[in-house]
Structures are given as structure tokens and as C-alpha cells.
XYZ file of C-alpha atoms in Angstrom:
255
model
C 0.000 0.000 0.000
C 1.269 3.470 -0.855
C 2.170 5.457 2.238
C 0.056 8.531 2.727
C 2.070 11.714 2.346
C 1.643 14.899 4.361
C 2.404 16.861 1.195
C -0.713 18.388 -0.404
C -1.690 16.789 -3.695
C -0.087 18.477 -6.678
C 2.699 20.200 -4.728
C 5.722 20.943 -6.904
C 7.669 17.877 -5.734
C 10.265 18.210 -8.515
C 11.297 21.539 -7.051
C 11.894 20.423 -3.459
C 14.972 22.169 -2.084
C 17.493 21.226 0.532
C 17.188 22.846 3.951
C 20.195 25.026 3.136
C 18.664 26.207 -0.147
C 15.366 27.002 1.566
C 17.138 28.973 4.305
C 19.128 30.892 1.705
C 16.028 31.885 -0.268
C 14.129 32.860 2.870
C 17.059 35.039 3.975
C 17.105 36.684 0.545
C 13.376 37.480 0.665
C 13.649 38.835 4.203
C 16.570 41.002 3.113
C 14.462 42.440 0.287
C 11.686 43.212 2.773
C 14.149 44.865 5.132
C 15.095 47.302 2.369
C 11.601 48.799 2.822
C 11.694 49.187 6.620
C 10.024 52.348 7.892
C 11.252 53.098 11.443
C 7.986 54.859 12.323
C 5.907 51.857 11.227
C 8.227 49.571 13.178
C 7.161 51.433 16.323
C 3.474 51.815 15.472
C 2.542 48.410 14.039
C 3.100 46.308 17.197
C 0.625 48.510 19.077
C -1.868 48.538 16.213
C -1.857 44.734 15.970
C -2.156 44.203 19.734
C 1.116 42.378 20.419
C 1.158 43.029 24.168
C 0.884 40.364 26.842
C -2.547 38.724 26.815
C -3.571 40.408 23.557
C -4.530 38.482 20.413
C -1.216 39.251 18.684
C 0.966 38.596 21.703
C 4.622 38.192 20.737
C 4.235 39.075 17.057
C 7.203 41.010 15.676
C 7.192 43.660 12.955
C 9.935 44.784 10.611
C 7.995 47.950 9.799
C 7.129 47.338 6.127
C 3.832 48.543 4.665
C 1.609 46.160 2.685
C 2.183 47.665 -0.810
C 5.919 47.137 -0.444
C 5.403 43.605 0.850
C 3.304 42.966 -2.269
C 6.183 44.117 -4.486
C 8.495 41.530 -2.941
C 5.806 38.830 -3.056
C 5.171 39.324 -6.785
C 8.854 38.821 -7.528
C 8.920 35.530 -5.618
C 5.481 34.049 -6.326
C 6.968 31.003 -8.070
C 9.063 29.846 -5.127
C 8.388 26.246 -4.013
C 5.987 25.655 -1.158
C 8.926 24.757 1.076
C 10.135 28.349 0.927
C 6.651 29.676 1.659
C 6.281 27.266 4.584
C 9.603 28.454 6.005
C 8.539 32.097 5.624
C 5.325 31.298 7.461
C 7.393 30.020 10.375
C 9.143 33.382 10.646
C 8.620 35.437 13.811
C 8.386 38.491 11.521
C 4.838 39.407 10.579
C 5.827 40.787 7.179
C 7.604 37.540 6.224
C 4.439 35.572 6.931
C 2.348 38.096 5.021
C 4.801 37.942 2.115
C 4.379 34.156 1.919
C 0.591 34.516 1.810
C 0.750 37.208 -0.863
C 3.102 34.981 -2.864
C 0.480 32.233 -2.682
C -2.245 34.675 -3.677
C -0.303 35.917 -6.712
C 0.448 32.367 -7.764
C -3.171 31.315 -7.293
C -4.312 33.982 -9.777
C -2.107 32.531 -12.508
C -2.661 28.827 -11.785
C -4.825 26.215 -13.470
C -7.332 24.144 -11.489
C -4.740 21.598 -10.379
C -2.400 24.351 -9.225
C -5.185 26.139 -7.367
C -6.113 22.939 -5.564
C -2.500 22.540 -4.434
C -2.338 26.125 -3.186
C -5.689 25.815 -1.393
C -4.618 22.607 0.361
C -1.240 24.051 1.294
C -2.916 27.190 2.662
C -5.229 25.144 4.896
C -2.246 23.146 6.163
C -0.654 26.381 7.423
C -3.520 28.047 9.282
C -1.742 28.047 12.647
C 0.713 30.551 11.116
C -1.963 32.711 9.493
C -2.237 34.215 12.922
C -3.398 37.785 12.764
C -6.474 39.397 11.297
C -4.717 41.135 8.397
C -3.025 37.888 7.347
C -6.463 36.279 7.158
C -8.215 39.193 5.497
C -5.622 39.681 2.763
C -5.515 36.012 1.779
C -8.682 34.065 2.657
C -11.070 35.638 0.095
C -8.638 35.264 -2.800
C -7.619 31.688 -2.015
C -10.270 29.891 0.055
C -13.259 31.900 -1.160
C -12.126 31.862 -4.778
C -11.410 28.127 -4.762
C -14.755 27.219 -3.198
C -16.881 29.370 -5.516
C -18.012 26.364 -7.550
C -17.465 23.636 -4.940
C -18.899 22.255 -1.724
C -18.615 24.704 1.166
C -18.280 22.013 3.842
C -14.757 23.178 4.636
C -16.067 26.590 5.712
C -18.200 24.962 8.394
C -15.321 22.791 9.611
C -13.215 25.936 9.949
C -16.064 27.793 11.656
C -16.237 25.062 14.306
C -12.482 25.084 14.904
C -11.104 26.009 18.346
C -8.566 28.201 16.512
C -9.732 31.810 16.265
C -7.948 32.390 12.975
C -9.585 29.406 11.277
C -12.975 30.743 12.301
C -12.099 34.130 10.851
C -10.889 32.463 7.635
C -14.290 30.766 7.302
C -16.159 34.052 7.622
C -13.898 36.336 5.603
C -13.567 33.779 2.783
C -17.265 34.373 2.083
C -16.400 37.862 0.828
C -15.683 36.348 -2.592
C -19.010 34.512 -2.546
C -20.851 37.656 -1.443
C -19.331 39.628 -4.320
C -20.847 36.984 -6.582
C -24.270 37.499 -4.934
C -24.067 34.141 -3.160
C -25.308 34.816 0.387
C -26.243 31.336 1.635
C -23.052 30.667 3.538
C -22.589 34.047 5.201
C -26.148 33.844 6.532
C -25.577 30.315 7.863
C -22.164 31.127 9.325
C -23.474 34.336 10.901
C -26.125 32.389 12.767
C -23.560 29.758 13.742
C -21.173 32.383 15.150
C -23.781 34.871 16.330
C -22.725 34.763 19.971
C -18.967 34.431 19.535
C -17.212 36.194 22.402
C -14.150 37.538 20.565
C -14.487 41.002 19.051
C -12.386 39.980 16.027
C -15.085 37.476 15.128
C -17.909 39.874 15.894
C -16.281 42.432 13.600
C -15.683 39.868 10.848
C -19.291 38.643 10.862
C -20.635 42.192 10.996
C -18.352 43.237 8.151
C -19.496 40.390 5.885
C -23.141 41.061 6.725
C -22.555 44.691 5.772
C -21.057 43.579 2.445
C -24.102 41.413 1.836
C -26.331 44.368 2.707
C -24.648 46.528 0.065
C -25.959 44.059 -2.494
C -29.250 43.055 -0.864
C -30.323 45.381 1.924
C -33.707 43.681 2.339
C -31.998 40.385 3.122
C -29.770 42.050 5.709
C -32.745 43.784 7.323
C -34.574 40.440 7.538
C -31.540 38.915 9.290
C -31.286 41.852 11.684
C -34.999 41.829 12.470
C -34.556 38.237 13.589
C -31.298 38.629 15.532
C -30.621 42.266 16.455
C -31.904 41.889 20.027
C -29.412 39.153 20.885
C -26.393 39.671 18.621
C -23.336 41.446 20.078
C -23.428 45.221 19.722
C -20.081 45.245 17.924
C -21.388 42.833 15.290
C -24.572 44.854 14.871
C -22.684 48.142 14.637
C -20.471 46.799 11.850
C -23.440 45.309 9.990
C -25.441 48.569 9.894
C -22.537 50.939 9.299
C -23.840 51.980 5.856
C -27.437 52.513 6.989
C -28.831 56.054 7.319
C -28.195 57.497 10.791
C -31.807 57.305 11.928
C -32.063 53.649 10.889
C -28.788 52.852 12.682
C -30.063 54.463 15.882
C -33.279 52.479 15.704
C -31.464 49.150 15.421
C -29.000 50.031 18.183
C -31.876 50.922 20.549
C -33.183 47.396 20.256
């Protein structure tokens, strides 16, 4: 019997590198990122992403590189093997992990169905390192949401039931791609499933996606709110009704 491999199906096995080669390429990419360091951002970003003790981003480290510059580096290295991306995702530096995800995203856009499946599976194998809200938000819609557009959405519900906060956020934010295609079934189901989640990052994510749905079908959003506004967290409600007229927002918040 063939031994089951931990490598996602379709991974570029012919391009596997030695540990030394991987380390060399990772060091090169980090060096390119470091060329864009902004000392002010290096001071500000750790506070913005809540890296203090007991906060959701505890221990995360920032080089101080803004997203557009990280994208520039990612585009140049999008064809690196998954081993390099996996090593970048293990980095303590936030921007290195983001760069790996943006590399995957760029590669996903140019890939055929087999390549997209490989990227999707690799992405889901790395969720423990997709460990801050911006890492999720900048990658989940374009990889998970895009891949599942014409497929079963069972994986979204598995992620939504995960004990890992970031997997739950991936499930919700991935629906952004579906919502943009006027497919609202899953965000409505996931919103009900996560309606009473305690973490504000999940309340904000659900509220945000409901708001995006409401931009395309306000009546559907109002129906959802009429059913749940009295019990849903105020943060979630506030995000969901952000685009409503002021008087309508006040009315929902009173409830």
C-alpha cells in the first residue's frame, strides 16, 4: 500500500529544495523586505496589531514594512516552491508571513485548477501561522473563497467550528468572494452559527461580511437583523449597519 504523504496533492515535488537552499532563499526574501523598513511603522505596528501580553497578537514582531511594499516583494517571488513559503510562514516576523501569503495569492491567480487545488490545500495546512487578522483578510477571500466558488462549502463549516480563532475568521472572511458573486447562503448560515462568539475579532468579521451582503441586498440584511438584532453582540450589529442612514442605525441600536 502506498504510504500517505503529508504533502498536499499536486505540490511541486520536482522543485523540493534542501534545507540550506530554503534557508538561503528565505534570507534573501527577508533582506528584500528589510530594504523597505520604515522606522515609524516599526514602532506603530506592534501597538496597532495588539502584540502586548494577553492580547490576540501577543509576541508578534514587525519589521515595519507597509503592505504595498510587501506585495512588491511577493510578486517577484510568487513562483518559489511551497517549502520556501512554509519556512517564511514560520518566521517570527509578521511581514515575512504576510509575504508568503501574498506569494500564494499571486500564484493562485495565474494557476490552473490543479495548481489552485494545491495552493488551497497548502494554505489550509498552514492556518496556525496565518495568525493575525490582516493575514487572514488579505488572503482568505482570494484563495479559500475563490477556490470554493463552484465547490462544496463544507470546509467553511469545519473551519467555523475550529477552536482556533484564525480558522474561524478564515471561514467568515472567505465568504467575501461569494458575497461579491451574490451568493449569500453561507454568510447567513455562518453568521447564525457564530452569532454569539465572544471575541471582538469574530464579531467584527461577521458584521463586516453582513454589511457587504447588505450593500448588495439590503432587504436580506434587514430580515436577518430583524430576527437577531436583540441578541447579537453590539459590535457585530454596529459593523453590519454601518452603511445605513443614521436614523435607521439608531433604531437598530436601541433594540
